[in-house]
Short mmCIF file of C-alpha atoms in Angstrom, two decimals:
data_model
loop_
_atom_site.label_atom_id
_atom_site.label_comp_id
_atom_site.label_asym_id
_atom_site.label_seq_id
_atom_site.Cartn_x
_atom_site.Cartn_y
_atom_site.Cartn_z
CA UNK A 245 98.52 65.61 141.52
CA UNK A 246 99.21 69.41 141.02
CA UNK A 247 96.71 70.87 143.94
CA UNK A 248 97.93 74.21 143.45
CA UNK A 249 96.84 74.25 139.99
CA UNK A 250 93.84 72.50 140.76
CA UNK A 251 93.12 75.01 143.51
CA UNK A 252 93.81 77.98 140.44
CA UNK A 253 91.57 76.33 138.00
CA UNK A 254 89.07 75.68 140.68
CA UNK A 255 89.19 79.43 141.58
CA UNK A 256 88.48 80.48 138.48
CA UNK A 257 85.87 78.44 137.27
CA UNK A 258 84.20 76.92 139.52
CA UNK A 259 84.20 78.62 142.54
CA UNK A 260 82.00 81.61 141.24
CA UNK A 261 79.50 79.34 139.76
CA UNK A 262 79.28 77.46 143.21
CA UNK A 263 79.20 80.58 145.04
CA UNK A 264 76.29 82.19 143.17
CA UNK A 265 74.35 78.73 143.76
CA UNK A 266 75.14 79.24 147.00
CA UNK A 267 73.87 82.81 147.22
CA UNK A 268 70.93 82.43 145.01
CA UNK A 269 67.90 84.17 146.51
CA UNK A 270 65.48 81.09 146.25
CA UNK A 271 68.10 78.77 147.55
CA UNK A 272 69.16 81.01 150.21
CA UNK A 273 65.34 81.33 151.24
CA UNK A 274 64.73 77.46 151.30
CA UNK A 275 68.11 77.08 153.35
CA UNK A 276 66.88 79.65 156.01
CA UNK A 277 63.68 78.06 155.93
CA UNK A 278 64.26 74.55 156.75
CA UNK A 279 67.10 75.92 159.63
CA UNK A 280 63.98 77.99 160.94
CA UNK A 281 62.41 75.18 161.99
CA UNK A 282 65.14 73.46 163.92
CA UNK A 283 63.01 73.64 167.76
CA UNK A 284 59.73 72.54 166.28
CA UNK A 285 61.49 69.59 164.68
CA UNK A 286 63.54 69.06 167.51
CA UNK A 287 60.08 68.66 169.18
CA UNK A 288 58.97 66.78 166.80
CA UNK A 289 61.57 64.51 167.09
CA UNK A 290 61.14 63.98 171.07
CA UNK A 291 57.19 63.20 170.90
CA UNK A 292 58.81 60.84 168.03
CA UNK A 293 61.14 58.96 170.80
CA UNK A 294 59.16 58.90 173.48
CA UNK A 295 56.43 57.31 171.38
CA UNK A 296 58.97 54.54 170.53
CA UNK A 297 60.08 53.44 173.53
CA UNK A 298 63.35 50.51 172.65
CA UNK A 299 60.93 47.63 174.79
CA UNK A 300 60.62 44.09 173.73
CA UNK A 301 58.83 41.18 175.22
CA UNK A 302 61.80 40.32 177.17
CA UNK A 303 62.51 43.80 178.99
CA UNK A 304 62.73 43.69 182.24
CA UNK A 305 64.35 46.90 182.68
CA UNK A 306 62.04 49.47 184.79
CA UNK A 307 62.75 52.74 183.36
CA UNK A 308 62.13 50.77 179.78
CA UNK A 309 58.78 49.31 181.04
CA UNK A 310 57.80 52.60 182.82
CA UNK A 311 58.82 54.56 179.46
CA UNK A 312 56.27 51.80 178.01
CA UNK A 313 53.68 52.78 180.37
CA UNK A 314 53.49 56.63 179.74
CA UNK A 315 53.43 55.90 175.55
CA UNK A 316 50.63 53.64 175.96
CA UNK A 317 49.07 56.04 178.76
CA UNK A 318 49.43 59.06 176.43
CA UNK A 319 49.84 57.69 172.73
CA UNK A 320 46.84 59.84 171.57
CA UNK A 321 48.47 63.00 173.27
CA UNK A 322 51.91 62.47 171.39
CA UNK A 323 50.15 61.54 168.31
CA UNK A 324 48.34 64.52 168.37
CA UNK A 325 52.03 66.83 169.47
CA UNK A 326 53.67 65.47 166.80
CA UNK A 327 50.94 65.85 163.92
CA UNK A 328 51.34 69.70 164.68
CA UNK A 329 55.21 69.40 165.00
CA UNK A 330 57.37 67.85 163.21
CA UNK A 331 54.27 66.40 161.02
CA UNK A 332 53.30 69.56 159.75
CA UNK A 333 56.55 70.44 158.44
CA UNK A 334 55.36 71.10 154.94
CA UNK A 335 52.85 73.74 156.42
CA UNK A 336 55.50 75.73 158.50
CA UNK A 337 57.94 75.28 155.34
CA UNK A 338 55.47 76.57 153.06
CA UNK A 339 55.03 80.04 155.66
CA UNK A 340 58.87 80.18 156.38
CA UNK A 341 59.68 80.27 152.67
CA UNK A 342 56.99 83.14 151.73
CA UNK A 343 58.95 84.50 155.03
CA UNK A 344 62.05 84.81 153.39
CA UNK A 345 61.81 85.23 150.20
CA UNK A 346 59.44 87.90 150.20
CA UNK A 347 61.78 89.48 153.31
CA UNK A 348 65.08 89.87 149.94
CA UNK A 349 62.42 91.99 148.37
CA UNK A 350 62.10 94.17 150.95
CA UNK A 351 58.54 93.92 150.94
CA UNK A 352 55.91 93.66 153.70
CA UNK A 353 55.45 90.13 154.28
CA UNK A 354 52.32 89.31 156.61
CA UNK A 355 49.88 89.41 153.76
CA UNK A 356 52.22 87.55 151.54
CA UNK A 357 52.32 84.91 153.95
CA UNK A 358 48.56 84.83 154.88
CA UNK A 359 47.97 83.91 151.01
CA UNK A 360 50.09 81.15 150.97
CA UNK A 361 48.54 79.72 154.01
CA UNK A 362 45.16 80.17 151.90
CA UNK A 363 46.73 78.48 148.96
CA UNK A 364 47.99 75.67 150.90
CA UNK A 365 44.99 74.92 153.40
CA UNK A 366 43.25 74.81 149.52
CA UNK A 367 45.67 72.90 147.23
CA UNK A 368 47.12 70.71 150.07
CA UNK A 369 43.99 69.32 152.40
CA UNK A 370 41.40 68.80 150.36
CA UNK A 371 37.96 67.76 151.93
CA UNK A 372 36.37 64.64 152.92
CA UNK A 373 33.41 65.90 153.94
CA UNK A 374 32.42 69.71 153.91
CA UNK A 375 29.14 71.89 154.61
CA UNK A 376 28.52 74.96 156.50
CA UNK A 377 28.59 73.23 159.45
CA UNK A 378 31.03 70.64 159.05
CA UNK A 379 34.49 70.69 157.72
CA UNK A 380 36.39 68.05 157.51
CA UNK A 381 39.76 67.62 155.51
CA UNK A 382 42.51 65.21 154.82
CA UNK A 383 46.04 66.33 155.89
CA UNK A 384 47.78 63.08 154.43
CA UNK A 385 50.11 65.71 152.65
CA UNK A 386 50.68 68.27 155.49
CA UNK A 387 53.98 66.32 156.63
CA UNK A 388 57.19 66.02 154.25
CA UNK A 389 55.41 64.14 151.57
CA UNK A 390 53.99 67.64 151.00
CA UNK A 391 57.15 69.49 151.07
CA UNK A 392 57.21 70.20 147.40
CA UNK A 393 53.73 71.87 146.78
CA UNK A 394 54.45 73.73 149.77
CA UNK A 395 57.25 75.03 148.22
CA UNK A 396 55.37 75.74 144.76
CA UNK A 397 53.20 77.23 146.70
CA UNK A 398 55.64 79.87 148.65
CA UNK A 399 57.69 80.49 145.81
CA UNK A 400 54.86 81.57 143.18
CA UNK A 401 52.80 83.12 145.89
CA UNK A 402 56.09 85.28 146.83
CA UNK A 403 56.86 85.79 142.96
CA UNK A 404 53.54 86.89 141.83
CA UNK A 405 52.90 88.81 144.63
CA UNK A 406 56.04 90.84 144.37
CA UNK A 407 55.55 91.33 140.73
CA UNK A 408 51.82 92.61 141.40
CA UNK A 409 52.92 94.80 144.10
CA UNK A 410 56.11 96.00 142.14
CA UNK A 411 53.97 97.25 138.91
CA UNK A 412 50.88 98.64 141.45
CA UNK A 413 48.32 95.80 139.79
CA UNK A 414 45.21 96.75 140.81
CA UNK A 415 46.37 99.48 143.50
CA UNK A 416 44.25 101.16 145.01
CA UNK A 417 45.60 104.92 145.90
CA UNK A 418 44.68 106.38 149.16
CA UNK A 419 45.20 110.28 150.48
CA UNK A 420 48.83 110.68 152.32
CA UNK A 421 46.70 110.68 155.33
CA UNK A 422 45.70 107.69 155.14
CA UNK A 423 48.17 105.19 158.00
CA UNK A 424 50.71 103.48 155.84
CA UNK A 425 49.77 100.07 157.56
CA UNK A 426 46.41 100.76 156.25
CA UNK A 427 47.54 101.81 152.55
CA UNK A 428 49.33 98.55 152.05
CA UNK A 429 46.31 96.74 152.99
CA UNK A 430 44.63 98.35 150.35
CA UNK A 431 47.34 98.03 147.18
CA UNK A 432 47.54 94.39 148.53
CA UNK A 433 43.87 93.72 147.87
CA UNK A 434 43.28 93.41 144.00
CA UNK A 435 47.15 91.27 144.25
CA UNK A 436 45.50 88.99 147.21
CA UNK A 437 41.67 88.40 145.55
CA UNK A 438 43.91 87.18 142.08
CA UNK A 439 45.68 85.12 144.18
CA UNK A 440 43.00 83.79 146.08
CA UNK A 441 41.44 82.72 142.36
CA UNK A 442 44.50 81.97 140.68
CA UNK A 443 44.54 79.01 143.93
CA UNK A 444 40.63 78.41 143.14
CA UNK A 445 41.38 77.89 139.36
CA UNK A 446 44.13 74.96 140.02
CA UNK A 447 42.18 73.46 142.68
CA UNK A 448 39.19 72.99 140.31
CA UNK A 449 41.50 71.80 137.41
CA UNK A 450 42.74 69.55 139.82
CA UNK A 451 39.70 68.28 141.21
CA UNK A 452 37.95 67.65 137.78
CA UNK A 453 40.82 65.20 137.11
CA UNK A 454 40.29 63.13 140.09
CA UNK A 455 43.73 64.54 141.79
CA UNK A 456 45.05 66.78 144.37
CA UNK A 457 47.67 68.88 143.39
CA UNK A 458 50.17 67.27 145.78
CA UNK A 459 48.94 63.88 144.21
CA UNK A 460 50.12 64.50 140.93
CA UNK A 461 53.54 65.63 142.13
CA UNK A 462 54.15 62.62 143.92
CA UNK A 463 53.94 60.77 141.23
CA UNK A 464 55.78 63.59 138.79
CA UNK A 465 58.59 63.48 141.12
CA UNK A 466 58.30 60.38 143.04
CA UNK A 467 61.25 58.65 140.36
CA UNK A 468 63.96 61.84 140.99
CA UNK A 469 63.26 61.30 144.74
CA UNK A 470 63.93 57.49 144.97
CA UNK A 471 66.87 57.96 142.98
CA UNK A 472 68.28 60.55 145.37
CA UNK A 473 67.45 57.96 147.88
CA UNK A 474 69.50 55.06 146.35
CA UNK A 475 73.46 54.61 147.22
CA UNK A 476 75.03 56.09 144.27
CA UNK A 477 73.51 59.24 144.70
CA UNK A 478 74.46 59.45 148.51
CA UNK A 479 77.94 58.36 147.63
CA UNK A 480 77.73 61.19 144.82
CA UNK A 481 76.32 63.82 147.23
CA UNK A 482 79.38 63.04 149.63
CA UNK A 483 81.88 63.12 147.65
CA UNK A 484 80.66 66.39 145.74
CA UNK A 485 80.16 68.38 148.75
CA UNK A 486 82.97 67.37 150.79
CA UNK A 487 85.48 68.24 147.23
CA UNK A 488 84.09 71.61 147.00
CA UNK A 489 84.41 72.09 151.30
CA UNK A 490 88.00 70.71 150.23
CA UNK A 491 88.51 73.97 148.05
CA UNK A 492 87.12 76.23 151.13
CA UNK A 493 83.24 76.46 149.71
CA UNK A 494 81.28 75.47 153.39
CA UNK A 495 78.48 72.41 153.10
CA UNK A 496 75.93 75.24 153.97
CA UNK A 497 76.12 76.63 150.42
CA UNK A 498 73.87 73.36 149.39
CA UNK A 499 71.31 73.25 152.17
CA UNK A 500 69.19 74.72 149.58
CA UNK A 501 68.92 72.25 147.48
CA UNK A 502 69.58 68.88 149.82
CA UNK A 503 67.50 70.11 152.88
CA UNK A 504 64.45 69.43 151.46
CA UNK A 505 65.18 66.02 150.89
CA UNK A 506 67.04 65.20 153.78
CA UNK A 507 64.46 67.11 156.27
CA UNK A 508 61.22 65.64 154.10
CA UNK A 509 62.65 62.07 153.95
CA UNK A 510 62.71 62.28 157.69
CA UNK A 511 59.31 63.63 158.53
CA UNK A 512 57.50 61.06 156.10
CA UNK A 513 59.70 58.84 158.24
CA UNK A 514 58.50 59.86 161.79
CA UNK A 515 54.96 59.44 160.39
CA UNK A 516 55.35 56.14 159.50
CA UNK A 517 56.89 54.98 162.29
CA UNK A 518 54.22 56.51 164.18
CA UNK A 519 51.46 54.65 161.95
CA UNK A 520 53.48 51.70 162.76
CA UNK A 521 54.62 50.92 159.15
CA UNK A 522 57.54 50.40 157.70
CA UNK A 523 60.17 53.21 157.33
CA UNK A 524 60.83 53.79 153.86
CA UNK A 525 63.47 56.30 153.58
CA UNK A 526 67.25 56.16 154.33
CA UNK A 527 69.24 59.71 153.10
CA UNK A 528 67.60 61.61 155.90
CA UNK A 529 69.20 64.29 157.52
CA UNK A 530 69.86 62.20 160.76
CA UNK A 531 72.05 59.61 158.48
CA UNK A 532 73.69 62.58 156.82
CA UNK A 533 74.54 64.19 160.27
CA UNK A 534 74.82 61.28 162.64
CA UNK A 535 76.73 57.93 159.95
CA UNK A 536 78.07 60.38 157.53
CA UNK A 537 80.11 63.34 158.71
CA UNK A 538 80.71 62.06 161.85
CA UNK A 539 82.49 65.38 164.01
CA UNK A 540 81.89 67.35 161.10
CA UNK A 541 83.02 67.77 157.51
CA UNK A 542 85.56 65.14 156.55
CA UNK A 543 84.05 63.11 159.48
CA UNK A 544 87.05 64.17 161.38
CA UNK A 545 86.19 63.06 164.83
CA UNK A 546 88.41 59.96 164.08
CA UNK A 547 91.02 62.39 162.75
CA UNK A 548 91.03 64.40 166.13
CA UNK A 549 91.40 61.02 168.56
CA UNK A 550 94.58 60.63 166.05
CA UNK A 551 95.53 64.31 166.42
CA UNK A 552 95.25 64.37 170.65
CA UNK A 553 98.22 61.67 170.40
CA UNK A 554 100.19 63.14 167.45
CA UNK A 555 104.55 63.21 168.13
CA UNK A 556 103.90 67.01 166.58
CA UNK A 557 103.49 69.27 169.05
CA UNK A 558 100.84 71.86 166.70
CA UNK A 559 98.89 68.96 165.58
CA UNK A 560 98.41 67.56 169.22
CA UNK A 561 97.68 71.25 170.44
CA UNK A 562 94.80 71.16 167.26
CA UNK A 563 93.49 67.83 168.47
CA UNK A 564 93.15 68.59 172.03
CA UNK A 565 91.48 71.82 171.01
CA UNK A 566 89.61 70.50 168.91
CA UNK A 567 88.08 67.14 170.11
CA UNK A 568 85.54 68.92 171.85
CA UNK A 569 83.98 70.85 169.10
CA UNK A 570 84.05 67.73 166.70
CA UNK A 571 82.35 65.92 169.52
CA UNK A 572 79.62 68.04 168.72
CA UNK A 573 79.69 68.35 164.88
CA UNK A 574 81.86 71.23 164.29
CA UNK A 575 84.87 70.38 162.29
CA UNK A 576 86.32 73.96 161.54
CA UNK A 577 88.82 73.89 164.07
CA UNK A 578 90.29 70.70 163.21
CA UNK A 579 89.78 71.67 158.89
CA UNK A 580 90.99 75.02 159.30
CA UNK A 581 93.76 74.55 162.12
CA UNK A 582 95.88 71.28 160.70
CA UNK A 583 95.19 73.01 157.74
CA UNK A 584 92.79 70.21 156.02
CA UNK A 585 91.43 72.58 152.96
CA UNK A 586 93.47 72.96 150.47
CA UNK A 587 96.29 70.27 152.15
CA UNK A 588 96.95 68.11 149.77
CA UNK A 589 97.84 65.06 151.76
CA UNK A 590 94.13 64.87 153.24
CA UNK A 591 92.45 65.40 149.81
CA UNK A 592 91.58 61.62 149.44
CA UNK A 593 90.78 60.99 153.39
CA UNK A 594 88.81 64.02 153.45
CA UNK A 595 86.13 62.63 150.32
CA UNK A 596 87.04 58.93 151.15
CA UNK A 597 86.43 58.95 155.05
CA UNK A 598 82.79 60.03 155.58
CA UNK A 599 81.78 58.19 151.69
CA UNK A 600 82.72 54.86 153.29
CA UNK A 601 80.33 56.04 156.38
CA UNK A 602 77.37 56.57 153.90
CA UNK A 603 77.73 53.39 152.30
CA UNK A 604 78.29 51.39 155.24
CA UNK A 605 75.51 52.83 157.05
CA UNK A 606 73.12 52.77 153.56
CA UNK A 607 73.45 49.08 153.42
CA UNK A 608 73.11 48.62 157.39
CA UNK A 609 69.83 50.30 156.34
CA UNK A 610 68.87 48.63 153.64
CA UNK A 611 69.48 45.35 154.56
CA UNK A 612 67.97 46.28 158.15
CA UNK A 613 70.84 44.87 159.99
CA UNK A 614 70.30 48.73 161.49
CA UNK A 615 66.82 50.42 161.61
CA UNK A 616 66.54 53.79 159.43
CA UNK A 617 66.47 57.13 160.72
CA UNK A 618 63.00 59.08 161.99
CA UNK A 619 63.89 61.17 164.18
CA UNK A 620 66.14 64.41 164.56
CA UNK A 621 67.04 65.34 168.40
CA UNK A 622 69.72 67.99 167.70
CA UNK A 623 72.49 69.15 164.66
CA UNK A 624 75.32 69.17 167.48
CA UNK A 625 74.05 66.12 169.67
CA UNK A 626 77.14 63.53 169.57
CA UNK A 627 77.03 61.09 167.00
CA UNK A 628 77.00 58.19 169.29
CA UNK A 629 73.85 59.52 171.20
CA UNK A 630 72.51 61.33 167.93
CA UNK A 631 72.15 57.55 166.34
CA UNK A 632 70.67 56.16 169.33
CA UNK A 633 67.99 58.40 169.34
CA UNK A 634 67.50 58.78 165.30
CA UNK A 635 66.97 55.21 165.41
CA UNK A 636 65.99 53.52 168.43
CA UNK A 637 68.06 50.85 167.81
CA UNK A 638 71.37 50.69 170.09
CA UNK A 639 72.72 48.88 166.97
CA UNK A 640 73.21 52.45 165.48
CA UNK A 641 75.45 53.25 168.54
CA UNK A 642 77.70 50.54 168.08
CA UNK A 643 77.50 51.57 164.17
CA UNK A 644 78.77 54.81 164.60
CA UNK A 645 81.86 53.81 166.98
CA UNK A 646 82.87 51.25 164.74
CA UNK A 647 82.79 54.07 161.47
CA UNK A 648 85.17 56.35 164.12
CA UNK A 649 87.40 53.86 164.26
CA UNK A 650 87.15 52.89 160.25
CA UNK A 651 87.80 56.55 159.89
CA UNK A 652 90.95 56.48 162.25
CA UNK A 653 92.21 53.81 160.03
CA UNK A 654 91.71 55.42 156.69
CA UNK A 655 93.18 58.81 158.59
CA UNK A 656 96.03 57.07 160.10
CA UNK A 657 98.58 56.68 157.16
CA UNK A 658 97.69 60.39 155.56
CA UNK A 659 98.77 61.41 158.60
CA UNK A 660 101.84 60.22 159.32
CA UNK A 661 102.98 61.24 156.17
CA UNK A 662 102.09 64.61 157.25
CA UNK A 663 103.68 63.95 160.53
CA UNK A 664 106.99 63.47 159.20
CA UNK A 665 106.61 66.17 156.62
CA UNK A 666 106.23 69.10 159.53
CA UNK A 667 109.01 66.85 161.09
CA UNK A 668 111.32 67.66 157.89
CA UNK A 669 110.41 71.05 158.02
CA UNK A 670 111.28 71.84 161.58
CA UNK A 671 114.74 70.35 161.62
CA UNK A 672 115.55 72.47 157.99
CA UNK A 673 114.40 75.63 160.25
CA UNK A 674 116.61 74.47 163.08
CA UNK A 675 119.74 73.99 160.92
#
């Protein structure tokens, strides 16, 4: 296999087209959206845990059966922290994304942002019971099963709004004395009351068809997201984005588009397993980060153990220096310093390594020989630890060991190749 032509080609076709994805303003805005709310998930995700507390009829362990004692003690507290957490992601996604993508416009964004919370509070909840004195709504959408209006939301809000503001819709023109704050209150008025109807209009449509608006895009959508749940399109979404890391494009470039299934797959997740039902989802972003690149890209931790012990002196240098990083997901040192990208020995370890991890782990899943993922602690939290706590189940643990040592193995061969090729080289330099 010609990787140098490869490489060329690559360059010049593809990379541009996956850079531009990667730098597309609405993609870019989602990606800085979901990473924006990495400590109220990570919240989220400990009122999750201690909830859940790994106790069966047969513990006798005290810190277990004390654990057991505060959940029970303070269920209705927890419940109640992670409804506003991690279970209200689609809210905070739908603000975040108005955030952003108003932000590349360079526009104000406060009032922006205040009318998609209006559009969401009305096409989101809708109400069980509502007069002037009582309001009552149902938030059964406010978590990640919501994710998508939210974003529907955001996005047209931001678009409209921008395209109102941009032509002066409606603006009303005050005298130069007038504050600035208070001028852009003003020109935003005719854009926000438009808004505020446009929202009214779909809500009614809605409502005279017997359905919410999130509703009818569960069921729109419902097919393309249990297919991106199934194993051939994890196994596709590994190998893609671990070929084009391969040719030096970072994973980050397609948190746009896979963050909000990862990150809504695991909040419908956490509120099942909080309602005590069965967890449906799998490709969450716990599996991806925790079963599936395991020390980072490549899922090179099992790499680096190999690396520490290499008979090369610069590769065990690289794998001493970089063991700790991959410990705690970061793989650059170990993809960047062997070199990995672009090395054409490692191109089939690199995609093979953490694809066997997905579908190992997918049909530990499915087959519940390992419970599924609802809960996210941290990005950089050792796998090991990271699976434990995603899960619950110290049947994860041992999982993720056993994949580290799967990935040694598939490393192992790749590398002594390589070994003995940096071997060959140093004793032509020597003669």
């Amino acid at each position: 296999m010609n990787f140098s032509k490869i490489g060329s080609i690559f360059e010049e076709k593809m990379l541009p087209i996956a850079n531009r994805l990667g730098n597309q303003r609405h993609l870019v805005a989602i990606r800085d959206s979901f990473l924006s709310l990495l400590s109220i998930n990570l919240m989220g995700g400990i009122f999750a845990i201690l909830k859940a507390p790994p106790v069966t009829d047969s513990t006798t362990n005290k810190f277990l059966l004390a654990w057991k004692t505060f959940s029970e003690t303070n269920g209705a507290l927890l419940d109640w922290l992670y409804s506003f957490t991690l279970g209200a992601m689609s809210l905070y996604i739908c603000l975040a994304l108005t955030y952003y993508l108003v932000k590349s416009y360079k526009i104000d964004t406060i009032i922006p942002m205040l009318l998609s919370l209006i559009g969401f509070m009305i096409l989101v909840t809708f109400p069980v019971e509502m007069t002037f004195d009582v309001k009552t709504l149902d938030f059964t959408y406010i978590d990640g099963k919501g994710i998508l209006p939210a974003m529907a939301i955001a996005i047209g809000t931001s678009e409209l709004y921008r395209l109102m503001i941009q032509k002066n819709f409606g603006r009303i023109k005050l005298p130069e004395s007038v504050p600035s704050s208070l001028s852009q209150v003003f020109a935003s008025m005719v854009p926000g009351m438009f808004l505020i109807t446009l929202y009214t209009v779909i809500y009614t449509i809605f409502n005279h068809i017997g359905l919410s608006l999130p509703e009818w895009l569960f069921r729109v959508i419902s097919p393309a997201f249990k297919l991106a749940d199934s194993l051939p399109s994890v196994i596709l979404i590994s190998i893609v984005v671990h070929f084009f890391w391969f040719f030096g494009l970072h994973d980050a470039a397609f948190a746009g588009i896979l963050g909000p299934l990862r990150d809504g797959n695991l909040s419908i997740n956490a509120s099942a397993h909080l309602a005590g039902k069965e967890i449906p989802h799998i490709f969450t972003t716990p599996y991806y980060v925790y079963f599936i690149v395991i020390g980072g890209a490549g899922a090179v931790f099992g790499l680096t153990l190999l690396l520490a012990f290499s008979k090369v002196k610069q590769l065990k240098v690289v794998g001493r220096v970089g063991i700790l990083p991959s410990l705690f997901g970061i793989s650059e040192p170990i993809i960047f310093g062997v070199p990995l990208m672009l090395n054409p020995i490692f191109f089939i370890p690199f995609l093979i390594a953490p694809t066997a991890n997905a579908i190992i782990t997918y049909l530990a899943m499915a087959t519940n020989l390992v419970e599924k993922t609802f809960s996210m602690v941290s990005w950089n939290m050792p796998s090991v630890l990271g699976a434990f706590f995603a899960t619950m189940d110290w049947k994860a643990a041992v999982l993720t060991v056993l994949l580290i040592i799967l990935d040694m193995l598939i490393y192992y061969p790749f590398l002594k190749v390589y070994e003995k090729q940096l071997i060959k080289n140093e004793i032509k330099d020597i003669g």
